[in-house]
Amino acid sequence: MYRVHRSALAKTLQHRFFSQSAAAAAVIVEEPAIQAPITYLAGFPKPGPAEKILAIPRASSGKNISAKERKVGRVPAIVFEQEDGQHGGNKRLISVQSNRIRNLVDKVGRSFFLSRLFDLEVRSDFAKEDEIIEKVRVLPRLLHLHSGTDVPLNVTFIRAPSEALLKVDIPLVFIGDDVSPGLRKGSYLNVIKRTVKFLCPADIIPPYIEVDLSELDVGEKLLVGDLKVHPALKPVPQEEQPVVKIAGARVSDQKRAK
């Protein structure tokens, strides 16, 4: 009986050792492969170097505070963290130079300003280069201009780190209209959308999207899904939404032709 007991015990220990080794092998997890950074592709629009916008902290908000800021040539602004590409937290109240914002908007246009990344540098004072509070890449989210003078009234920025996915209204630039069969026949261009919203990795936000009209004939249209963009960009509206259409000749043009 004693020998049988020892033999059984040995088999039990051997089985236990084997089970523990198998369990240890089963929990080995392979390290995730390092993904290559997403970059712009050849043939797609690519922005130039990011321009710098200086800012200073703003202690509080309100109509009176904003009015005082504008009076001394500053624009009240906010910069916050991105969440789900749209809403965010970690809000910082700042003021930026009115002339700088106006020059940038005049240079590229309002729609293009809102689809371009900038280097925001928050200083304790505009003139103090060595007292930097925060230096971050940002995307303008909202821009409010005076209806009569186009003077900037306020700006909202969103932080744009490399890992961020941001919803961006990308401006459309129409090309090939000079050789479009439909337009050459006297039809006219019915522009339905001038911007299209895409969910973009922050590192490859295009400054604009080219819409090629060179093969469009009368009655034909292009949809959101027809736009040629980086494969990492995802359209927020449905791909079946129309962007542009070659419509028939205007009634006034038809009467004139008669």
mmCIF file with all atom_site columns, N, CA, C and O in Angstrom, residues 197-218:
data_model
loop_
_atom_site.group_PDB
_atom_site.id
_atom_site.type_symbol
_atom_site.label_atom_id
_atom_site.label_alt_id
_atom_site.label_comp_id
_atom_site.label_asym_id
_atom_site.label_entity_id
_atom_site.label_seq_id
_atom_site.pdbx_PDB_ins_code
_atom_site.Cartn_x
_atom_site.Cartn_y
_atom_site.Cartn_z
_atom_site.occupancy
_atom_site.B_iso_or_equiv
_atom_site.pdbx_formal_charge
_atom_site.auth_seq_id
_atom_site.auth_comp_id
_atom_site.auth_asym_id
_atom_site.auth_atom_id
_atom_site.pdbx_PDB_model_num
ATOM 1  N N  . LYS A 1 197 ? -17.591 67.772 -43.375 1.00 0.00 ? 197 LYS A N  1
ATOM 2  C CA . LYS A 1 197 ? -17.017 67.413 -42.082 1.00 0.00 ? 197 LYS A CA 1
ATOM 3  C C  . LYS A 1 197 ? -16.431 66.000 -42.134 1.00 0.00 ? 197 LYS A C  1
ATOM 4  O O  . LYS A 1 197 ? -17.084 65.043 -42.559 1.00 0.00 ? 197 LYS A O  1
ATOM 5  N N  . PHE A 1 198 ? -15.177 65.872 -41.694 1.00 0.00 ? 198 PHE A N  1
ATOM 6  C CA . PHE A 1 198 ? -14.495 64.589 -41.610 1.00 0.00 ? 198 PHE A CA 1
ATOM 7  C C  . PHE A 1 198 ? -13.925 64.391 -40.208 1.00 0.00 ? 198 PHE A C  1
ATOM 8  O O  . PHE A 1 198 ? -13.571 65.364 -39.526 1.00 0.00 ? 198 PHE A O  1
ATOM 9  N N  . LEU A 1 199 ? -13.856 63.137 -39.793 1.00 0.00 ? 199 LEU A N  1
ATOM 10 C CA . LEU A 1 199 ? -13.141 62.777 -38.573 1.00 0.00 ? 199 LEU A CA 1
ATOM 11 C C  . LEU A 1 199 ? -11.706 62.494 -38.976 1.00 0.00 ? 199 LEU A C  1
ATOM 12 O O  . LEU A 1 199 ? -11.432 61.530 -39.706 1.00 0.00 ? 199 LEU A O  1
ATOM 13 N N  . CYS A 1 200 ? -10.786 63.340 -38.506 1.00 0.00 ? 200 CYS A N  1
ATOM 14 C CA . CYS A 1 200 ? -9.406  63.311 -38.993 1.00 0.00 ? 200 CYS A CA 1
ATOM 15 C C  . CYS A 1 200 ? -8.412  63.029 -37.874 1.00 0.00 ? 200 CYS A C  1
ATOM 16 O O  . CYS A 1 200 ? -8.504  63.630 -36.794 1.00 0.00 ? 200 CYS A O  1
ATOM 17 N N  . PRO A 1 201 ? -7.434  62.156 -38.100 1.00 0.00 ? 201 PRO A N  1
ATOM 18 C CA . PRO A 1 201 ? -6.272  62.120 -37.206 1.00 0.00 ? 201 PRO A CA 1
ATOM 19 C C  . PRO A 1 201 ? -5.586  63.476 -37.251 1.00 0.00 ? 201 PRO A C  1
ATOM 20 O O  . PRO A 1 201 ? -5.419  64.063 -38.323 1.00 0.00 ? 201 PRO A O  1
ATOM 21 N N  . ALA A 1 202 ? -5.196  63.977 -36.096 1.00 0.00 ? 202 ALA A N  1
ATOM 22 C CA . ALA A 1 202 ? -4.694  65.359 -36.024 1.00 0.00 ? 202 ALA A CA 1
ATOM 23 C C  . ALA A 1 202 ? -3.468  65.596 -36.897 1.00 0.00 ? 202 ALA A C  1
ATOM 24 O O  . ALA A 1 202 ? -3.258  66.715 -37.373 1.00 0.00 ? 202 ALA A O  1
ATOM 25 N N  . ASP A 1 203 ? -2.675  64.554 -37.147 1.00 0.00 ? 203 ASP A N  1
ATOM 26 C CA . ASP A 1 203 ? -1.441  64.748 -37.905 1.00 0.00 ? 203 ASP A CA 1
ATOM 27 C C  . ASP A 1 203 ? -1.655  64.880 -39.404 1.00 0.00 ? 203 ASP A C  1
ATOM 28 O O  . ASP A 1 203 ? -0.723  65.243 -40.132 1.00 0.00 ? 203 ASP A O  1
ATOM 29 N N  . ILE A 1 204 ? -2.861  64.579 -39.902 1.00 0.00 ? 204 ILE A N  1
ATOM 30 C CA . ILE A 1 204 ? -3.055  64.606 -41.362 1.00 0.00 ? 204 ILE A CA 1
ATOM 31 C C  . ILE A 1 204 ? -4.320  65.373 -41.750 1.00 0.00 ? 204 ILE A C  1
ATOM 32 O O  . ILE A 1 204 ? -4.997  65.013 -42.711 1.00 0.00 ? 204 ILE A O  1
ATOM 33 N N  . ILE A 1 205 ? -4.638  66.427 -41.013 1.00 0.00 ? 205 ILE A N  1
ATOM 34 C CA . ILE A 1 205 ? -5.790  67.253 -41.383 1.00 0.00 ? 205 ILE A CA 1
ATOM 35 C C  . ILE A 1 205 ? -5.467  67.985 -42.686 1.00 0.00 ? 205 ILE A C  1
ATOM 36 O O  . ILE A 1 205 ? -4.513  68.766 -42.742 1.00 0.00 ? 205 ILE A O  1
ATOM 37 N N  . PRO A 1 206 ? -6.237  67.741 -43.746 1.00 0.00 ? 206 PRO A N  1
ATOM 38 C CA . PRO A 1 206 ? -5.924  68.411 -45.018 1.00 0.00 ? 206 PRO A CA 1
ATOM 39 C C  . PRO A 1 206 ? -6.368  69.872 -44.980 1.00 0.00 ? 206 PRO A C  1
ATOM 40 O O  . PRO A 1 206 ? -7.394  70.194 -44.387 1.00 0.00 ? 206 PRO A O  1
ATOM 41 N N  . PRO A 1 207 ? -5.624  70.770 -45.627 1.00 0.00 ? 207 PRO A N  1
ATOM 42 C CA . PRO A 1 207 ? -6.041  72.178 -45.666 1.00 0.00 ? 207 PRO A CA 1
ATOM 43 C C  . PRO A 1 207 ? -7.290  72.381 -46.512 1.00 0.00 ? 207 PRO A C  1
ATOM 44 O O  . PRO A 1 207 ? -8.023  73.335 -46.313 1.00 0.00 ? 207 PRO A O  1
ATOM 45 N N  . TYR A 1 208 ? -7.508  71.470 -47.462 1.00 0.00 ? 208 TYR A N  1
ATOM 46 C CA . TYR A 1 208 ? -8.692  71.525 -48.323 1.00 0.00 ? 208 TYR A CA 1
ATOM 47 C C  . TYR A 1 208 ? -8.806  70.187 -49.056 1.00 0.00 ? 208 TYR A C  1
ATOM 48 O O  . TYR A 1 208 ? -7.890  69.343 -49.018 1.00 0.00 ? 208 TYR A O  1
ATOM 49 N N  . ILE A 1 209 ? -9.929  69.987 -49.733 1.00 0.00 ? 209 ILE A N  1
ATOM 50 C CA . ILE A 1 209 ? -10.146 68.798 -50.555 1.00 0.00 ? 209 ILE A CA 1
ATOM 51 C C  . ILE A 1 209 ? -10.460 69.254 -51.976 1.00 0.00 ? 209 ILE A C  1
ATOM 52 O O  . ILE A 1 209 ? -11.328 70.106 -52.179 1.00 0.00 ? 209 ILE A O  1
ATOM 53 N N  . GLU A 1 210 ? -9.758  68.703 -52.948 1.00 0.00 ? 210 GLU A N  1
ATOM 54 C CA . GLU A 1 210 ? -10.005 69.051 -54.341 1.00 0.00 ? 210 GLU A CA 1
ATOM 55 C C  . GLU A 1 210 ? -11.189 68.249 -54.879 1.00 0.00 ? 210 GLU A C  1
ATOM 56 O O  . GLU A 1 210 ? -11.278 67.040 -54.674 1.00 0.00 ? 210 GLU A O  1
ATOM 57 N N  . VAL A 1 211 ? -12.090 68.939 -55.562 1.00 0.00 ? 211 VAL A N  1
ATOM 58 C CA . VAL A 1 211 ? -13.258 68.311 -56.192 1.00 0.00 ? 211 VAL A CA 1
ATOM 59 C C  . VAL A 1 211 ? -13.089 68.457 -57.691 1.00 0.00 ? 211 VAL A C  1
ATOM 60 O O  . VAL A 1 211 ? -13.171 69.557 -58.237 1.00 0.00 ? 211 VAL A O  1
ATOM 61 N N  . ASP A 1 212 ? -12.848 67.341 -58.375 1.00 0.00 ? 212 ASP A N  1
ATOM 62 C CA . ASP A 1 212 ? -12.555 67.356 -59.809 1.00 0.00 ? 212 ASP A CA 1
ATOM 63 C C  . ASP A 1 212 ? -13.851 67.312 -60.618 1.00 0.00 ? 212 ASP A C  1
ATOM 64 O O  . ASP A 1 212 ? -14.619 66.354 -60.543 1.00 0.00 ? 212 ASP A O  1
ATOM 65 N N  . LEU A 1 213 ? -14.092 68.378 -61.386 1.00 0.00 ? 213 LEU A N  1
ATOM 66 C CA . LEU A 1 213 ? -15.306 68.495 -62.206 1.00 0.00 ? 213 LEU A CA 1
ATOM 67 C C  . LEU A 1 213 ? -15.059 68.137 -63.669 1.00 0.00 ? 213 LEU A C  1
ATOM 68 O O  . LEU A 1 213 ? -15.987 68.222 -64.480 1.00 0.00 ? 213 LEU A O  1
ATOM 69 N N  . SER A 1 214 ? -13.855 67.713 -64.005 1.00 0.00 ? 214 SER A N  1
ATOM 70 C CA . SER A 1 214 ? -13.456 67.606 -65.416 1.00 0.00 ? 214 SER A CA 1
ATOM 71 C C  . SER A 1 214 ? -14.246 66.573 -66.212 1.00 0.00 ? 214 SER A C  1
ATOM 72 O O  . SER A 1 214 ? -14.254 66.640 -67.442 1.00 0.00 ? 214 SER A O  1
ATOM 73 N N  . GLU A 1 215 ? -14.898 65.620 -65.550 1.00 0.00 ? 215 GLU A N  1
ATOM 74 C CA . GLU A 1 215 ? -15.632 64.584 -66.281 1.00 0.00 ? 215 GLU A CA 1
ATOM 75 C C  . GLU A 1 215 ? -17.144 64.679 -66.079 1.00 0.00 ? 215 GLU A C  1
ATOM 76 O O  . GLU A 1 215 ? -17.886 63.818 -66.566 1.00 0.00 ? 215 GLU A O  1
ATOM 77 N N  . LEU A 1 216 ? -17.612 65.711 -65.396 1.00 0.00 ? 216 LEU A N  1
ATOM 78 C CA . LEU A 1 216 ? -19.047 65.825 -65.119 1.00 0.00 ? 216 LEU A CA 1
ATOM 79 C C  . LEU A 1 216 ? -19.806 66.394 -66.311 1.00 0.00 ? 216 LEU A C  1
ATOM 80 O O  . LEU A 1 216 ? -19.454 67.435 -66.855 1.00 0.00 ? 216 LEU A O  1
ATOM 81 N N  . ASP A 1 217 ? -20.872 65.700 -66.670 1.00 0.00 ? 217 ASP A N  1
ATOM 82 C CA . ASP A 1 217 ? -21.733 66.164 -67.762 1.00 0.00 ? 217 ASP A CA 1
ATOM 83 C C  . ASP A 1 217 ? -23.051 66.667 -67.180 1.00 0.00 ? 217 ASP A C  1
ATOM 84 O O  . ASP A 1 217 ? -23.274 66.613 -65.963 1.00 0.00 ? 217 ASP A O  1
ATOM 85 N N  . VAL A 1 218 ? -23.940 67.136 -68.024 1.00 0.00 ? 218 VAL A N  1
ATOM 86 C CA . VAL A 1 218 ? -25.214 67.697 -67.586 1.00 0.00 ? 218 VAL A CA 1
ATOM 87 C C  . VAL A 1 218 ? -26.006 66.659 -66.790 1.00 0.00 ? 218 VAL A C  1
ATOM 88 O O  . VAL A 1 218 ? -26.150 65.507 -67.207 1.00 0.00 ? 218 VAL A O  1
#
